[in-house]
PDB file of C-alpha atoms in Angstrom:
ATOM      1  CA  MET K1437      52.540  28.908 -41.250  1.00  0.00           C
ATOM      2  CA  ARG K1438      52.842  24.976 -41.541  1.00  0.00           C
ATOM      3  CA  GLU K1439      56.061  25.212 -39.836  1.00  0.00           C
ATOM      4  CA  ARG K1440      54.687  27.182 -36.765  1.00  0.00           C
ATOM      5  CA  TRP K1441      51.691  24.864 -36.676  1.00  0.00           C
ATOM      6  CA  LEU K1442      54.218  21.866 -36.637  1.00  0.00           C
ATOM      7  CA  ALA K1443      56.185  23.566 -33.814  1.00  0.00           C
ATOM      8  CA  ALA K1444      53.343  24.320 -31.799  1.00  0.00           C
ATOM      9  CA  TRP K1445      51.537  20.944 -32.235  1.00  0.00           C
ATOM     10  CA  PRO K1446      53.481  18.809 -29.522  1.00  0.00           C
ATOM     11  CA  HIS K1447      52.576  21.602 -26.968  1.00  0.00           C
ATOM     12  CA  ALA K1448      48.917  21.696 -28.268  1.00  0.00           C
ATOM     13  CA  ARG K1449      48.832  17.923 -27.976  1.00  0.00           C
ATOM     14  CA  ILE K1450      49.833  17.783 -24.477  1.00  0.00           C
ATOM     15  CA  VAL K1451      47.257  20.511 -23.441  1.00  0.00           C
ATOM     16  CA  LEU K1452      44.517  18.489 -25.334  1.00  0.00           C
ATOM     17  CA  VAL K1453      45.593  15.260 -23.612  1.00  0.00           C
ATOM     18  CA  ARG K1454      45.165  17.052 -20.164  1.00  0.00           C
ATOM     19  CA  VAL K1455      41.891  18.273 -20.828  1.00  0.00           C
ATOM     20  CA  ALA K1456      40.757  14.606 -22.128  1.00  0.00           C
ATOM     21  CA  LEU K1457      42.011  13.400 -19.189  1.00  0.00           C
ATOM     22  CA  VAL K1458      40.037  16.289 -16.656  1.00  0.00           C
ATOM     23  CA  LEU K1459      37.017  15.317 -18.343  1.00  0.00           C
ATOM     24  CA  LEU K1460      37.520  11.729 -18.443  1.00  0.00           C
ATOM     25  CA  GLY K1461      38.092  11.991 -14.512  1.00  0.00           C
ATOM     26  CA  LEU K1462      35.014  14.275 -14.042  1.00  0.00           C
ATOM     27  CA  GLU K1463      32.765  11.695 -16.066  1.00  0.00           C
ATOM     28  CA  LEU K1464      34.303   8.714 -13.976  1.00  0.00           C
ATOM     29  CA  PHE K1465      33.679  10.597 -10.926  1.00  0.00           C
ATOM     30  CA  TYR K1466      30.293  11.474 -11.862  1.00  0.00           C
ATOM     31  CA  LEU K1467      29.378   7.795 -12.923  1.00  0.00           C
ATOM     32  CA  VAL K1468      30.687   6.435  -9.488  1.00  0.00           C
ATOM     33  CA  ALA K1469      28.875   9.124  -7.363  1.00  0.00           C
ATOM     34  CA  ALA K1470      25.598   9.243  -9.181  1.00  0.00           C
ATOM     35  CA  ASN K1471      25.103   5.468  -9.429  1.00  0.00           C
ATOM     36  CA  ILE K1472      26.338   5.190  -5.726  1.00  0.00           C
ATOM     37  CA  ALA K1473      23.540   7.523  -5.143  1.00  0.00           C
ATOM     38  CA  LEU K1474      21.092   5.908  -7.245  1.00  0.00           C
ATOM     39  CA  LYS K1475      21.574   2.255  -6.143  1.00  0.00           C
ATOM     40  CA  THR K1476      21.727   2.973  -2.344  1.00  0.00           C
ATOM     41  CA  SER K1477      19.032   4.579  -0.076  1.00  0.00           C
ATOM     42  CA  LEU K1478      20.542   8.051  -0.078  1.00  0.00           C
ATOM     43  CA  ILE K1479      18.062   9.484  -2.642  1.00  0.00           C
ATOM     44  CA  LYS K1480      14.970   7.839  -1.000  1.00  0.00           C
ATOM     45  CA  ARG K1481      15.939   9.123   2.394  1.00  0.00           C
ATOM     46  CA  GLY K1482      16.301  12.764   1.037  1.00  0.00           C
ATOM     47  CA  VAL K1483      12.637  12.254  -0.514  1.00  0.00           C
ATOM     48  CA  ALA K1484      11.029  10.690   2.519  1.00  0.00           C
ATOM     49  CA  SER K1485      12.566  13.920   4.503  1.00  0.00           C
ATOM     50  CA  ALA K1486       9.650  15.637   3.036  1.00  0.00           C
ATOM     51  CA  ASP K1487       6.215  15.304   5.002  1.00  0.00           C
ATOM     52  CA  GLY K1488       3.626  13.226   2.946  1.00  0.00           C
ATOM     53  CA  ILE K1489       6.240  11.902   0.204  1.00  0.00           C
ATOM     54  CA  TYR K1490       7.243   8.451  -0.272  1.00  0.00           C
ATOM     55  CA  LEU K1491       9.666   7.056  -3.358  1.00  0.00           C
ATOM     56  CA  GLU K1492      10.592   3.643  -4.328  1.00  0.00           C
ATOM     57  CA  TYR K1493      12.145   2.230  -7.551  1.00  0.00           C
ATOM     58  CA  GLY K1494      13.848  -0.936  -8.485  1.00  0.00           C
ATOM     59  CA  CYS K1495      16.648  -0.269 -11.015  1.00  0.00           C
ATOM     60  CA  ALA K1496      18.352   2.833 -11.718  1.00  0.00           C
ATOM     61  CA  PHE K1497      21.259   3.938 -13.201  1.00  0.00           C
ATOM     62  CA  SER K1498      22.796   7.192 -14.839  1.00  0.00           C
ATOM     63  CA  TRP K1499      25.638   7.376 -17.739  1.00  0.00           C
ATOM     64  CA  LEU K1500      25.283  10.865 -18.634  1.00  0.00           C
ATOM     65  CA  PRO K1501      25.456  13.688 -16.009  1.00  0.00           C
ATOM     66  CA  GLY K1502      21.501  14.478 -15.203  1.00  0.00           C
ATOM     67  CA  ARG K1503      20.252  11.619 -17.301  1.00  0.00           C
ATOM     68  CA  ALA K1504      19.089   8.702 -15.727  1.00  0.00           C
ATOM     69  CA  ARG K1505      17.051   5.520 -16.494  1.00  0.00           C
ATOM     70  CA  VAL K1506      14.803   3.886 -13.683  1.00  0.00           C
ATOM     71  CA  SER K1507      12.518   0.871 -13.667  1.00  0.00           C
ATOM     72  CA  GLU K1508       9.663  -0.029 -11.203  1.00  0.00           C
ATOM     73  CA  LEU K1509       9.108   3.387  -9.662  1.00  0.00           C
ATOM     74  CA  THR K1510       6.573   4.078  -7.182  1.00  0.00           C
ATOM     75  CA  LEU K1511       5.612   7.839  -5.923  1.00  0.00           C
ATOM     76  CA  ARG K1512       3.198   8.330  -3.375  1.00  0.00           C
ATOM     77  CA  VAL K1513       2.247  11.594  -2.224  1.00  0.00           C
ATOM     78  CA  GLU K1514      -0.403  13.019   0.288  1.00  0.00           C
ATOM     79  CA  ASP K1515      -1.540  16.501   1.515  1.00  0.00           C
ATOM     80  CA  TYR K1516      -4.413  17.326   3.972  1.00  0.00           C
ATOM     81  CA  ASN K1517      -6.748  17.135   1.224  1.00  0.00           C
ATOM     82  CA  VAL K1518      -5.408  14.513  -1.305  1.00  0.00           C
ATOM     83  CA  GLN K1519      -3.665  11.469  -1.897  1.00  0.00           C
ATOM     84  CA  PHE K1520      -2.205  10.045  -5.114  1.00  0.00           C
ATOM     85  CA  GLN K1521       0.459   7.249  -6.287  1.00  0.00           C
ATOM     86  CA  LEU K1522       2.079   7.270  -9.457  1.00  0.00           C
ATOM     87  CA  LYS K1523       3.914   4.038 -10.671  1.00  0.00           C
ATOM     88  CA  ILE K1524       6.239   3.787 -13.700  1.00  0.00           C
ATOM     89  CA  GLU K1525       7.636   0.455 -15.174  1.00  0.00           C
ATOM     90  CA  ARG K1526      10.391   2.311 -17.160  1.00  0.00           C
ATOM     91  CA  ALA K1527      11.639   5.765 -17.540  1.00  0.00           C
ATOM     92  CA  GLU K1528      14.282   7.954 -18.899  1.00  0.00           C
ATOM     93  CA  LEU K1529      14.925  11.556 -17.504  1.00  0.00           C
ATOM     94  CA  ASP K1530      17.024  14.558 -17.646  1.00  0.00           C
ATOM     95  CA  VAL K1531      17.500  16.268 -14.324  1.00  0.00           C
ATOM     96  CA  GLY K1532      18.661  19.724 -13.475  1.00  0.00           C
ATOM     97  CA  LEU K1533      21.285  18.322 -10.939  1.00  0.00           C
ATOM     98  CA  ASP K1534      22.420  22.203  -9.490  1.00  0.00           C
ATOM     99  CA  GLU K1535      18.817  22.833  -8.820  1.00  0.00           C
ATOM    100  CA  LEU K1536      18.661  19.917  -6.334  1.00  0.00           C
ATOM    101  CA  MET K1537      20.610  21.773  -3.978  1.00  0.00           C
ATOM    102  CA  HIS K1538      17.948  24.679  -3.788  1.00  0.00           C
ATOM    103  CA  LYS K1539      14.981  22.040  -3.153  1.00  0.00           C
ATOM    104  CA  ARG K1540      13.976  22.095  -6.863  1.00  0.00           C
ATOM    105  CA  PHE K1541      13.588  18.823  -8.599  1.00  0.00           C
ATOM    106  CA  HIS K1542      13.323  19.828 -12.238  1.00  0.00           C
ATOM    107  CA  VAL K1543      12.950  17.407 -15.048  1.00  0.00           C
ATOM    108  CA  PHE K1544      13.645  18.872 -18.624  1.00  0.00           C
ATOM    109  CA  ARG K1545      12.411  15.732 -20.383  1.00  0.00           C
ATOM    110  CA  LEU K1546      10.765  12.433 -19.207  1.00  0.00           C
ATOM    111  CA  ARG K1547       9.891   9.459 -21.487  1.00  0.00           C
ATOM    112  CA  ALA K1548       7.989   6.812 -19.542  1.00  0.00           C
ATOM    113  CA  ASP K1549       6.221   3.616 -19.988  1.00  0.00           C
ATOM    114  CA  GLY K1550       3.758   1.468 -18.317  1.00  0.00           C
ATOM    115  CA  VAL K1551       2.366   4.169 -16.266  1.00  0.00           C
ATOM    116  CA  SER K1552      -0.511   3.981 -13.738  1.00  0.00           C
ATOM    117  CA  PHE K1553      -1.852   6.743 -11.904  1.00  0.00           C
ATOM    118  CA  LEU K1554      -4.587   6.514  -8.616  1.00  0.00           C
ATOM    119  CA  MET K1555      -5.698   9.509  -6.969  1.00  0.00           C
ATOM    120  CA  ARG K1556      -8.363   9.812  -4.579  1.00  0.00           C
ATOM    121  CA  HIS K1557      -9.731  13.159  -2.312  1.00  0.00           C
ATOM    122  CA  LYS K1558     -10.148  12.704   1.533  1.00  0.00           C
ATOM    123  CA  VAL K1559     -13.841  12.976   3.007  1.00  0.00           C
ATOM    124  CA  PRO K1560     -14.919  14.323   6.405  1.00  0.00           C
ATOM    125  CA  GLU K1561     -16.263  11.020   7.596  1.00  0.00           C
ATOM    126  CA  ALA K1562     -17.230   7.469   6.319  1.00  0.00           C
ATOM    127  CA  THR K1563     -20.599   7.403   7.403  1.00  0.00           C
ATOM    128  CA  GLY K1564     -23.041   8.219   4.220  1.00  0.00           C
ATOM    129  CA  HIS K1565     -20.011   7.678   1.633  1.00  0.00           C
ATOM    130  CA  GLY K1566     -19.564   3.927   1.920  1.00  0.00           C
ATOM    131  CA  GLU K1567     -20.657   3.011  -1.602  1.00  0.00           C
ATOM    132  CA  ARG K1568     -18.613   5.656  -3.143  1.00  0.00           C
ATOM    133  CA  LEU K1569     -15.510   5.038  -0.910  1.00  0.00           C
ATOM    134  CA  ALA K1570     -15.589   1.395  -2.069  1.00  0.00           C
ATOM    135  CA  ALA K1571     -15.005   2.742  -5.610  1.00  0.00           C
ATOM    136  CA  PHE K1572     -12.017   4.769  -4.851  1.00  0.00           C
ATOM    137  CA  PRO K1573      -8.615   3.225  -5.781  1.00  0.00           C
ATOM    138  CA  LYS K1574      -6.648   1.482  -2.949  1.00  0.00           C
ATOM    139  CA  ILE K1575      -3.367   3.031  -2.051  1.00  0.00           C
ATOM    140  CA  ALA K1576      -0.669   0.876  -0.140  1.00  0.00           C
ATOM    141  CA  GLY K1577       0.256   2.665   2.820  1.00  0.00           C
ATOM    142  CA  PHE K1578      -2.516   5.106   3.364  1.00  0.00           C
ATOM    143  CA  ALA K1579      -5.302   4.155   5.383  1.00  0.00           C
ATOM    144  CA  ASP K1580      -8.621   3.233   4.323  1.00  0.00           C
ATOM    145  CA  PRO K1581     -11.170   5.269   4.335  1.00  0.00           C
ATOM    146  CA  PRO K1582      -9.043   8.370   3.304  1.00  0.00           C
ATOM    147  CA  LEU K1583     -10.356  10.637   5.989  1.00  0.00           C
ATOM    148  CA  TYR K1584      -9.578  14.023   7.013  1.00  0.00           C
ATOM    149  CA  VAL K1585      -7.019  14.113  10.047  1.00  0.00           C
ATOM    150  CA  GLY K1586      -6.562  17.234  12.178  1.00  0.00           C
ATOM    151  CA  SER K1587      -6.921  20.780  10.582  1.00  0.00           C
ATOM    152  CA  PRO K1588      -5.374  22.305   7.573  1.00  0.00           C
ATOM    153  CA  SER K1589      -1.586  23.803   8.382  1.00  0.00           C
ATOM    154  CA  PRO K1590      -1.528  27.633   8.536  1.00  0.00           C
ATOM    155  CA  PRO K1591      -0.012  29.563   5.725  1.00  0.00           C
ATOM    156  CA  ILE K1592       3.349  29.489   5.351  1.00  0.00           C
ATOM    157  CA  PRO K1593       5.214  32.846   5.333  1.00  0.00           C
ATOM    158  CA  ASP K1594       7.266  33.367   2.297  1.00  0.00           C
ATOM    159  CA  ASP K1595      10.397  34.075   4.695  1.00  0.00           C
ATOM    160  CA  GLN K1596       9.847  30.582   6.076  1.00  0.00           C
ATOM    161  CA  TYR K1597       8.859  28.842   2.960  1.00  0.00           C
ATOM    162  CA  ASP K1598      11.186  25.999   2.389  1.00  0.00           C
ATOM    163  CA  LEU K1599       9.308  23.144   0.626  1.00  0.00           C
ATOM    164  CA  TRP K1600      10.752  21.296  -2.181  1.00  0.00           C
ATOM    165  CA  GLN K1601       9.373  22.363  -5.622  1.00  0.00           C
ATOM    166  CA  VAL K1602       8.773  19.972  -8.316  1.00  0.00           C
ATOM    167  CA  GLN K1603       8.657  20.703 -12.283  1.00  0.00           C
ATOM    168  CA  ILE K1604       8.462  18.323 -14.924  1.00  0.00           C
ATOM    169  CA  GLU K1605       8.570  19.374 -18.724  1.00  0.00           C
ATOM    170  CA  ASP K1606       8.290  17.601 -21.931  1.00  0.00           C
ATOM    171  CA  VAL K1607       6.542  14.597 -20.735  1.00  0.00           C
ATOM    172  CA  VAL K1608       5.473  11.562 -23.057  1.00  0.00           C
ATOM    173  CA  ALA K1609       4.253   8.996 -20.916  1.00  0.00           C
ATOM    174  CA  ARG K1610       2.297   5.573 -22.225  1.00  0.00           C
ATOM    175  CA  ALA K1611      -0.132   4.863 -19.674  1.00  0.00           C
ATOM    176  CA  LYS K1612      -2.082   1.733 -18.944  1.00  0.00           C
ATOM    177  CA  GLU K1613      -4.495   2.867 -15.823  1.00  0.00           C
ATOM    178  CA  LEU K1614      -5.897   6.085 -14.654  1.00  0.00           C
ATOM    179  CA  TRP K1615      -8.178   5.916 -11.728  1.00  0.00           C
ATOM    180  CA  ILE K1616      -9.326   9.135 -10.428  1.00  0.00           C
ATOM    181  CA  LEU K1617     -12.013   8.920  -7.533  1.00  0.00           C
ATOM    182  CA  GLU K1618     -14.500   6.295  -8.700  1.00  0.00           C
ATOM    183  CA  TYR K1619     -13.432   6.555 -12.264  1.00  0.00           C
ATOM    184  CA  ARG K1620     -11.007   4.100 -13.775  1.00  0.00           C
ATOM    185  CA  TYR K1621      -9.584   3.798 -17.255  1.00  0.00           C
ATOM    186  CA  GLN K1622      -7.853   0.582 -18.359  1.00  0.00           C
ATOM    187  CA  GLY K1623      -6.117   0.476 -21.609  1.00  0.00           C
ATOM    188  CA  ASP K1624      -3.844   2.389 -23.800  1.00  0.00           C
ATOM    189  CA  ALA K1625      -3.335   5.893 -23.355  1.00  0.00           C
ATOM    190  CA  GLU K1626      -0.560   8.665 -23.672  1.00  0.00           C
ATOM    191  CA  ALA K1627      -0.010  11.886 -21.762  1.00  0.00           C
ATOM    192  CA  ARG K1628       1.848  14.651 -23.110  1.00  0.00           C
ATOM    193  CA  GLY K1629       2.711  18.133 -21.218  1.00  0.00           C
ATOM    194  CA  SER K1630       4.341  19.708 -18.281  1.00  0.00           C
ATOM    195  CA  PHE K1631       3.619  20.594 -14.868  1.00  0.00           C
ATOM    196  CA  LEU K1632       4.696  22.730 -11.635  1.00  0.00           C
ATOM    197  CA  VAL K1633       4.119  22.001  -8.329  1.00  0.00           C
ATOM    198  CA  ARG K1634       4.897  24.449  -5.364  1.00  0.00           C
ATOM    199  CA  PRO K1635       3.431  22.831  -2.188  1.00  0.00           C
ATOM    200  CA  ALA K1636       1.069  25.294  -0.467  1.00  0.00           C
ATOM    201  CA  ARG K1637       1.577  27.697  -3.303  1.00  0.00           C
ATOM    202  CA  LEU K1638       0.394  26.754  -6.886  1.00  0.00           C
ATOM    203  CA  VAL K1639      -0.469  24.087  -9.174  1.00  0.00           C
ATOM    204  CA  GLN K1640       0.217  24.577 -12.894  1.00  0.00           C
ATOM    205  CA  VAL K1641      -0.755  22.381 -15.623  1.00  0.00           C
ATOM    206  CA  ASP K1642       0.058  23.768 -19.189  1.00  0.00           C
ATOM    207  CA  PRO K1643      -0.316  22.583 -21.552  1.00  0.00           C
ATOM    208  CA  ALA K1644      -1.377  18.924 -21.106  1.00  0.00           C
ATOM    209  CA  ARG K1645      -2.983  16.464 -23.520  1.00  0.00           C
ATOM    210  CA  LEU K1646      -4.522  13.088 -22.888  1.00  0.00           C
ATOM    211  CA  GLU K1647      -5.077  10.430 -25.759  1.00  0.00           C
ATOM    212  CA  LEU K1648      -7.161   7.592 -24.821  1.00  0.00           C
ATOM    213  CA  ARG K1649      -6.076   5.176 -27.528  1.00  0.00           C
ATOM    214  CA  SER K1650      -8.715   2.034 -26.504  1.00  0.00           C
ATOM    215  CA  GLY K1651      -9.802   1.041 -23.031  1.00  0.00           C
ATOM    216  CA  THR K1652     -12.556   0.453 -20.510  1.00  0.00           C
ATOM    217  CA  LEU K1653     -13.963   2.852 -18.594  1.00  0.00           C
ATOM    218  CA  THR K1654     -15.529   2.007 -15.146  1.00  0.00           C
ATOM    219  CA  LEU K1655     -17.624   3.643 -12.294  1.00  0.00           C
ATOM    220  CA  GLY K1656     -17.256   1.198  -9.287  1.00  0.00           C
ATOM    221  CA  PRO K1657     -18.067  -2.010 -10.261  1.00  0.00           C
ATOM    222  CA  HIS K1658     -20.141  -0.887 -13.381  1.00  0.00           C
ATOM    223  CA  VAL K1659     -18.826  -0.610 -16.937  1.00  0.00           C
ATOM    224  CA  VAL K1660     -19.447   2.552 -18.123  1.00  0.00           C
ATOM    225  CA  ALA K1661     -18.003   2.257 -21.532  1.00  0.00           C
ATOM    226  CA  ARG K1662     -15.825  -0.198 -23.790  1.00  0.00           C
ATOM    227  CA  SER K1663     -13.263   0.643 -26.626  1.00  0.00           C
ATOM    228  CA  VAL K1664     -13.203   4.094 -25.229  1.00  0.00           C
ATOM    229  CA  LYS K1665     -11.008   6.733 -27.591  1.00  0.00           C
ATOM    230  CA  GLY K1666     -10.746  10.313 -27.308  1.00  0.00           C
ATOM    231  CA  ASN K1667      -8.271  13.285 -26.589  1.00  0.00           C
ATOM    232  CA  LEU K1668      -8.369  15.674 -23.401  1.00  0.00           C
ATOM    233  CA  SER K1669      -6.350  19.079 -23.721  1.00  0.00           C
ATOM    234  CA  VAL K1670      -6.025  20.757 -20.166  1.00  0.00           C
ATOM    235  CA  SER K1671      -4.509  23.967 -18.844  1.00  0.00           C
ATOM    236  CA  VAL K1672      -4.557  24.520 -15.173  1.00  0.00           C
TER     237      VAL K1672
END
């Protein structure tokens, strides 16, 4: 047995070396292709092709297939009813690369720090809403006040549906600001959970947990509470 193994070892070693070289070549190809895509405007242009979505980030790189680190990320989204902005100072995420070809942005794991989330609803007209609109967050790139424009788009038939789907799982995000309509929380918070968005079809949040560790809650210019702490669990 030992003699047979010794006789086969030179051939096995050649095979192992070839496999290692192929894997190394694939890894080098991935490193070059992925980081070129991240460092150029290729991904940003792809996202901008979808109506109402804007993506910008500072530094980004990837060393393992599907895993990337990014800093100073800004995602801005608008539809007929709502506008929101998500800013992340630093993040690491695992993405399903094969799903991108099918217009699915699927993150299996997200760790984020320095998160700021701003959201506001549109209104039919500014008259009579001045004080309330003044308390809404200002979102760069969107007109103020946030008004409805035109009419809602008609339903998209299933055979014509071709919009991007976003699914993000296993989220752990350390937040410093949450500003929804007139209510603004500034302080230390952590959000955990998963969500799925299929535009013009469904939004699913299940489960989600928000822990407010210590911060200030304001309503427009008025301080509602200081040293706010608490937990919120949500399923949508």
